[in-house]
PDB file of C-alpha atoms in Angstrom:
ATOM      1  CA  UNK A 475      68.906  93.027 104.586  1.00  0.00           C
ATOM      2  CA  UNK A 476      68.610  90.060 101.691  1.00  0.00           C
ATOM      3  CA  UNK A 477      71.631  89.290 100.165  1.00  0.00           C
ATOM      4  CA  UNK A 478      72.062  91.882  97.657  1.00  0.00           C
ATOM      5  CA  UNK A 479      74.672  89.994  94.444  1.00  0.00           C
ATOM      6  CA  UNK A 480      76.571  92.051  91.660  1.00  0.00           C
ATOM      7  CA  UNK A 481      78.120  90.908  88.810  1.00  0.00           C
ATOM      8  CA  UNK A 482      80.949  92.313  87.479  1.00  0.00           C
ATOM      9  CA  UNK A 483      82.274  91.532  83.596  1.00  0.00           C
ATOM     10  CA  UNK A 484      84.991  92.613  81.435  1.00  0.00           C
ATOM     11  CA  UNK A 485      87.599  91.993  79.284  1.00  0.00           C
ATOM     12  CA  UNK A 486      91.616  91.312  81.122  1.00  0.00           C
ATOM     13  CA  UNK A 487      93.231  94.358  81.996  1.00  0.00           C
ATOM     14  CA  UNK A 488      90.098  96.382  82.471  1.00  0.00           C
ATOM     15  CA  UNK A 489      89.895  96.542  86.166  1.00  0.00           C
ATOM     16  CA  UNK A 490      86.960  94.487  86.862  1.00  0.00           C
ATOM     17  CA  UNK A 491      88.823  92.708  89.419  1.00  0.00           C
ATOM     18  CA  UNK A 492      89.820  96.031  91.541  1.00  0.00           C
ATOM     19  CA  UNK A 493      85.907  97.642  90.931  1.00  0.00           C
ATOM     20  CA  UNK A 494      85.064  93.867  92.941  1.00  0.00           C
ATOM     21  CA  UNK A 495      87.533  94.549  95.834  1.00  0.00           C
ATOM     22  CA  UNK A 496      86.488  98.471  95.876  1.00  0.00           C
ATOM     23  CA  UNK A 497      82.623  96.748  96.367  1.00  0.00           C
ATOM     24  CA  UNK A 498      83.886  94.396  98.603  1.00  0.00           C
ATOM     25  CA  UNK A 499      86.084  96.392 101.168  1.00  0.00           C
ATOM     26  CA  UNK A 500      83.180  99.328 101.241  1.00  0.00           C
ATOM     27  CA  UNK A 501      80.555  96.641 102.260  1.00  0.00           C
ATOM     28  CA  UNK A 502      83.263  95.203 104.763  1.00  0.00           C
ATOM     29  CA  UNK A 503      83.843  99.132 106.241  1.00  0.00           C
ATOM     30  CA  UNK A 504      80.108  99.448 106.371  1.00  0.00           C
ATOM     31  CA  UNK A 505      79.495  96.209 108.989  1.00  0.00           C
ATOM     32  CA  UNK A 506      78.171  94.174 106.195  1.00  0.00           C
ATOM     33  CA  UNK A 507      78.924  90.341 105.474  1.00  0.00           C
ATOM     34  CA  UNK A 508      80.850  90.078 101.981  1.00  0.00           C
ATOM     35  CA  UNK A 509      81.720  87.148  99.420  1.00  0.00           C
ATOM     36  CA  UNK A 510      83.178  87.861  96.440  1.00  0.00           C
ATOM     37  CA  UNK A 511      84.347  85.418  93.539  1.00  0.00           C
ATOM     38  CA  UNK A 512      86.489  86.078  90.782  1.00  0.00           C
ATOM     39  CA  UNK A 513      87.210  84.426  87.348  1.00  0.00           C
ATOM     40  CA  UNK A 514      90.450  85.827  86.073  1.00  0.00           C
ATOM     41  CA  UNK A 515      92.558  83.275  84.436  1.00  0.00           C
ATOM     42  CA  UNK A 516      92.494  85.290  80.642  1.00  0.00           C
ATOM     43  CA  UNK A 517      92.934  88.646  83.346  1.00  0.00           C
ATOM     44  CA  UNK A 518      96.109  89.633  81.385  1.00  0.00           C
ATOM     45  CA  UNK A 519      95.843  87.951  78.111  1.00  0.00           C
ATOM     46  CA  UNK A 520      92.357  89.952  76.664  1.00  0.00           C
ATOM     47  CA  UNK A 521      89.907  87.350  77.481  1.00  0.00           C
ATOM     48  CA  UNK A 522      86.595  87.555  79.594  1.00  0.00           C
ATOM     49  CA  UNK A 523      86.626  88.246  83.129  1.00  0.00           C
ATOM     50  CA  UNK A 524      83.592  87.958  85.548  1.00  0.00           C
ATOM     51  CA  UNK A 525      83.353  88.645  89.528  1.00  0.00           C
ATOM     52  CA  UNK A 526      80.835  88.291  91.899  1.00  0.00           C
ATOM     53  CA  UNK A 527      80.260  90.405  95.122  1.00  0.00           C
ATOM     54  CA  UNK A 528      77.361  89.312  97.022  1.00  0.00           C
ATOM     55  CA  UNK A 529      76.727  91.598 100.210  1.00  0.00           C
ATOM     56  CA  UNK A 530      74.137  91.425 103.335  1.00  0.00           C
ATOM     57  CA  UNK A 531      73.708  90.501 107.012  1.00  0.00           C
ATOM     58  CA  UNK A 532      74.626  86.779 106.254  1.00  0.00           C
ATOM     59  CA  UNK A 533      75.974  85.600 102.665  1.00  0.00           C
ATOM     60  CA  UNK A 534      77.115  82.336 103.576  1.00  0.00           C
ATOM     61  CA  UNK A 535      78.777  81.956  99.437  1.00  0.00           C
ATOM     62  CA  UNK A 536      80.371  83.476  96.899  1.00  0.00           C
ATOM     63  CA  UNK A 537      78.873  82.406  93.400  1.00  0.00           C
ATOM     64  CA  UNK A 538      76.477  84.566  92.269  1.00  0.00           C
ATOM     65  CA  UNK A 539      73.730  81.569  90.640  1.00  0.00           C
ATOM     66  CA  UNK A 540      71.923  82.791  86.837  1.00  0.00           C
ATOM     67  CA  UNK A 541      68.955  84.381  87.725  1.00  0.00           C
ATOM     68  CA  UNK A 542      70.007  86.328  90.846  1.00  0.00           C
ATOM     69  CA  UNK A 543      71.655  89.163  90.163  1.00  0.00           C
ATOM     70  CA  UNK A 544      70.513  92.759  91.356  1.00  0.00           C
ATOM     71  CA  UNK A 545      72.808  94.183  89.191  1.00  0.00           C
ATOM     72  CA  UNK A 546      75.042  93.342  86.177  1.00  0.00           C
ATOM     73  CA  UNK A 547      78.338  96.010  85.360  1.00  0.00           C
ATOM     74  CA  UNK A 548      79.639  95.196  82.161  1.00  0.00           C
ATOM     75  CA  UNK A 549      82.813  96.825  80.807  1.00  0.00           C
ATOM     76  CA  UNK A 550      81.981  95.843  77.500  1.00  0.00           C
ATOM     77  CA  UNK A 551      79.000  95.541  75.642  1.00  0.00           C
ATOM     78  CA  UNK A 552      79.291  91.599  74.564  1.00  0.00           C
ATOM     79  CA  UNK A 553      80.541  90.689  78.067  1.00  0.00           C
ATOM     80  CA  UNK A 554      77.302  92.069  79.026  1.00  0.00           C
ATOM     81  CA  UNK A 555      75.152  90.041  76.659  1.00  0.00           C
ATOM     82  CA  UNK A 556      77.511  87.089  77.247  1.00  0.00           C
ATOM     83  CA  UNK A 557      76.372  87.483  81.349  1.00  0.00           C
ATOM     84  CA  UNK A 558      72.629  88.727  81.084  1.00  0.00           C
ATOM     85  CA  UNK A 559      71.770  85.291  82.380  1.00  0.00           C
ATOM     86  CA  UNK A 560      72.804  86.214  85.925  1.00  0.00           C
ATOM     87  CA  UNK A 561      70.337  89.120  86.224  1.00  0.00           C
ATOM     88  CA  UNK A 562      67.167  88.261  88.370  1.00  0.00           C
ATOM     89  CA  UNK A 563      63.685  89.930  86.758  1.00  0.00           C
ATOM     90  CA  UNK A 564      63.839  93.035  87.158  1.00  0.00           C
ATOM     91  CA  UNK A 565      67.550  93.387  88.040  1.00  0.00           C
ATOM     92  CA  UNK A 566      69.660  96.202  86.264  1.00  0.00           C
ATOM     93  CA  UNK A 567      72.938  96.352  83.944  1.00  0.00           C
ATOM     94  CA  UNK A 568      74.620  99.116  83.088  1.00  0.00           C
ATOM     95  CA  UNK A 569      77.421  98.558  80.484  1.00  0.00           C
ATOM     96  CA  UNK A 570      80.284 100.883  78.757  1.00  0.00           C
ATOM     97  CA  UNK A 571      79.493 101.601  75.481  1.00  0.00           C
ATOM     98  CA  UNK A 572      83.144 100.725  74.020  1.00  0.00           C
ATOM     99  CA  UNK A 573      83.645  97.627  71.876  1.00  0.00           C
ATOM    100  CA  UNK A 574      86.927  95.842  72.498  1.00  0.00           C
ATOM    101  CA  UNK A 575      86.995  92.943  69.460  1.00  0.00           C
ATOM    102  CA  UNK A 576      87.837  89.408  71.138  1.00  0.00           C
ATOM    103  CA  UNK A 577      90.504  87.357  69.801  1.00  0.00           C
ATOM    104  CA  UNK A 578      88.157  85.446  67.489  1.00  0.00           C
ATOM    105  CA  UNK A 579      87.116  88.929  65.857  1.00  0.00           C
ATOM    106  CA  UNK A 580      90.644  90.137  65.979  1.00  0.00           C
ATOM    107  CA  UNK A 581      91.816  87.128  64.371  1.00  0.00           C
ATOM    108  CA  UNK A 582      89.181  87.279  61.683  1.00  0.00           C
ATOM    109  CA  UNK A 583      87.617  84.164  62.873  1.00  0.00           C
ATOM    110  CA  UNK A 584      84.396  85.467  63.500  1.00  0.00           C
ATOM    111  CA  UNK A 585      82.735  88.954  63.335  1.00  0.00           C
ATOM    112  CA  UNK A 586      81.462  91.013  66.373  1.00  0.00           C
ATOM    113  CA  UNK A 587      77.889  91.552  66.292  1.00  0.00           C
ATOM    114  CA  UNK A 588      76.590  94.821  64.893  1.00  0.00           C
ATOM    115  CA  UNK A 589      72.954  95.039  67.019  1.00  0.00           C
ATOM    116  CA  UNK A 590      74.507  93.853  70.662  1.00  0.00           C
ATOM    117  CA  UNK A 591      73.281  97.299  72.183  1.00  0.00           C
ATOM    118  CA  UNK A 592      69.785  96.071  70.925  1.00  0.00           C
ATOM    119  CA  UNK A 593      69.923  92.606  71.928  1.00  0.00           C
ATOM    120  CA  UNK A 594      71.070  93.556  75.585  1.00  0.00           C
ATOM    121  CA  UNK A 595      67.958  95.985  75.724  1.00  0.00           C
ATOM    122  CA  UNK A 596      65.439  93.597  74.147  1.00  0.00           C
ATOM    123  CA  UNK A 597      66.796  91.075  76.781  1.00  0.00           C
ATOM    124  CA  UNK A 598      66.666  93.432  79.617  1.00  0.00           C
ATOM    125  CA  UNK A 599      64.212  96.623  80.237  1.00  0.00           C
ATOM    126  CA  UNK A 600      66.532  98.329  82.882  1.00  0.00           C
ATOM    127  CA  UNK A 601      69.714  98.479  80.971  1.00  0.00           C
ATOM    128  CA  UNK A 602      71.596 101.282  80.428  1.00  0.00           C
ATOM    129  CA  UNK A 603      74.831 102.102  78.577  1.00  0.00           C
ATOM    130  CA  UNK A 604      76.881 104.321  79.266  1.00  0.00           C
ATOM    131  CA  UNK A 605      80.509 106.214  77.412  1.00  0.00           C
ATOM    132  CA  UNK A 606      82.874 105.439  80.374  1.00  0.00           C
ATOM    133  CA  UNK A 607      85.413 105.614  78.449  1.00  0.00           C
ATOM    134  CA  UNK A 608      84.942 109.552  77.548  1.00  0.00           C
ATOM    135  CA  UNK A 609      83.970 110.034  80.929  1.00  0.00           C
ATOM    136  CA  UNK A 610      87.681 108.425  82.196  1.00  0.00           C
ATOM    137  CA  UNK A 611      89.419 110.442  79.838  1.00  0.00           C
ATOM    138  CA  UNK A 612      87.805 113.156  80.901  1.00  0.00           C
ATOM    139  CA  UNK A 613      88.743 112.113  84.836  1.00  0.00           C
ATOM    140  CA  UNK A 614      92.369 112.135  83.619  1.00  0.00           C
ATOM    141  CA  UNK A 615      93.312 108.776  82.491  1.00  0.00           C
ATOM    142  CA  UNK A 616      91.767 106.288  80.133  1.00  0.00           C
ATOM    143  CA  UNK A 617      92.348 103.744  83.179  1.00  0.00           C
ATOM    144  CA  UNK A 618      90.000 104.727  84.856  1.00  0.00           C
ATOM    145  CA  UNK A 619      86.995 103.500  83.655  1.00  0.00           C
ATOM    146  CA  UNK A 620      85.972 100.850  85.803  1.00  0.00           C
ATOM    147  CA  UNK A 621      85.917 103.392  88.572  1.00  0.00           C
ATOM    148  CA  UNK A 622      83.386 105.376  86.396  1.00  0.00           C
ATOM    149  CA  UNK A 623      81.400 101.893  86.317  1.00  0.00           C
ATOM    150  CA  UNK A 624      81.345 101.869  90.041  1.00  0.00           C
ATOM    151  CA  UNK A 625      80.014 105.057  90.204  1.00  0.00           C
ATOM    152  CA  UNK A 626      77.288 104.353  87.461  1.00  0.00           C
ATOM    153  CA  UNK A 627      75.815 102.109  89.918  1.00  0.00           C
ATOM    154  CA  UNK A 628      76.260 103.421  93.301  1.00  0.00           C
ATOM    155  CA  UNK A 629      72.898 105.110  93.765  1.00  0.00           C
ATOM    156  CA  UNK A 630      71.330 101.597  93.524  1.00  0.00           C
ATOM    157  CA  UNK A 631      73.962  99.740  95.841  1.00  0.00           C
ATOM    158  CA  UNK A 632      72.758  99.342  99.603  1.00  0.00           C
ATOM    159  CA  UNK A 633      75.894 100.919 100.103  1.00  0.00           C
ATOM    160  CA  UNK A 634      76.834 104.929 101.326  1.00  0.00           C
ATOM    161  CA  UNK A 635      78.404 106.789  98.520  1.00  0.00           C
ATOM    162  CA  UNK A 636      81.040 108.067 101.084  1.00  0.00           C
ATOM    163  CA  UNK A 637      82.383 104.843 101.999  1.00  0.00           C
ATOM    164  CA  UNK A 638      82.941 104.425  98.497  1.00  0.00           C
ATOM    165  CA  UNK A 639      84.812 107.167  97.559  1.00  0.00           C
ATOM    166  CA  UNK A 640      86.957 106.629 101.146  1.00  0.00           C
ATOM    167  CA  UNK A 641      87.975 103.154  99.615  1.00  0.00           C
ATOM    168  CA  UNK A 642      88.507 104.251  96.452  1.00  0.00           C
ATOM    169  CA  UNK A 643      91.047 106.930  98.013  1.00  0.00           C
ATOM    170  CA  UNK A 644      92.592 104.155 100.259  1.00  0.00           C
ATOM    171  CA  UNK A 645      93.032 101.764  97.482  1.00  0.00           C
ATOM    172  CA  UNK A 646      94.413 104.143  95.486  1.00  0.00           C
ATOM    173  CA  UNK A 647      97.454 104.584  97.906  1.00  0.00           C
ATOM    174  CA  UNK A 648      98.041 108.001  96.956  1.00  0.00           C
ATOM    175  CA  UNK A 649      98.604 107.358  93.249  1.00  0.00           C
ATOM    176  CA  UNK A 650      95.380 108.767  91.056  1.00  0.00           C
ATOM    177  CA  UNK A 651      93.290 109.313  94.123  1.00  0.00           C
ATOM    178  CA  UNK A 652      92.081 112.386  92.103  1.00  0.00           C
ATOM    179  CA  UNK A 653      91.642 111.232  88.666  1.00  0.00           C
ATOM    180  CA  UNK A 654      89.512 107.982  90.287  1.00  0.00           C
ATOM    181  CA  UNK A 655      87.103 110.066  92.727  1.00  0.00           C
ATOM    182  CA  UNK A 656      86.395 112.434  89.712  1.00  0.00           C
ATOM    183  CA  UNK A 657      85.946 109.184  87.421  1.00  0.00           C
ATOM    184  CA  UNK A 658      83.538 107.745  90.505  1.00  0.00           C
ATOM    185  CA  UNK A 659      81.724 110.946  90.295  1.00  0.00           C
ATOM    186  CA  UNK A 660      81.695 111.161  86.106  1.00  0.00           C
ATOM    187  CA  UNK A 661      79.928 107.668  86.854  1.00  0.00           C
ATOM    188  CA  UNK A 662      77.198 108.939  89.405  1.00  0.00           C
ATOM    189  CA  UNK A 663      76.597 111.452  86.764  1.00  0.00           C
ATOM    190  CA  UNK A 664      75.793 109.627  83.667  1.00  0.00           C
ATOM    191  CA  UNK A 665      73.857 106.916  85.837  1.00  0.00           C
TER     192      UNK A 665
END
């Protein structure tokens, strides 16, 4: 197999970085070589964070370059504009539907954009958003919507949906395991 990248974006305190490890240890559990990279010094103060999980026979780095991305999971629709760069032709996003205002728009500083949903489609033909954020509450807990990104995507991934859900359970350690494999699963379904 090529090496197959993902991109994952957010804003701090979304979970992008834990959807990245979930990606990361189910490619490891299926015999695959993994690299993944991880921007998250705003993590915890609101600001944008991106990851990269590249998975095949041989990935020999981390960095996912522009233009080579299979797929793009945004957690926010400007994060997913902001990233668009990194998709190849023809490569996919799918991106939660939720605004979160950055500090600029908070701040009145500047204002967030009012056609982003249309930009990210006129940008990319194989985008699709998505209301993770119903779909989490739904699961049990608002938290859990980067699990219901992960499972927006897994029919594309080169990866078994069981292994997924098996490191979603193990990661878990017993706390939510229930409310995240039902968020996974919310996620298949709206995909």
């Amino acid at each position: 197999m090529n090496v197959f990248n993902i991109v994952i974006a957010g804003v701090g305190g979304q979970g992008v970085l834990m959807a990245s490890k979930v990606l990361a240890e189910s490619a490891l559990k299926s015999g695959m070589d993994v690299k993944q990279n991880e921007v998250h010094g705003m993590a915890q103060r609101g600001g944008s964070v991106i990851s990269f999980v590249r998975i095949g026979d041989k990935v020999s780095s981390p960095v996912v370059m522009p233009g080579t991305a299979d797929i793009l999971i945004s957690f926010e629709p400007l994060e997913a504009l902001r990233y668009l760069h990194y998709l190849k032709p023809g490569g996919k996003v799918v991106y939660n539907r939720v605004t979160i205002n950055p500090s600029t728009v908070a701040s009145g500083l500047a204002t967030y954009p009012t056609d982003v949903e249309e930009q990210i489609t006129g940008r990319c033909k194989n985008a699709h958003g998505i209301e993770a954020l119903s779909i989490a509450h739904e699961a049990g807990n608002a938290k859990a919507v980067n699990m219901v990104m992960v499972g927006s995507v897994m029919k594309g991934l080169p990866l078994e949906s069981g292994v997924i859900e098996g490191v979603v359970a193990e990661l878990s350690q017993g706390k939510g395991v229930d409310v995240n494999l039902k968020a996974l699963r919310g996620g298949v379904a709206a995909a």
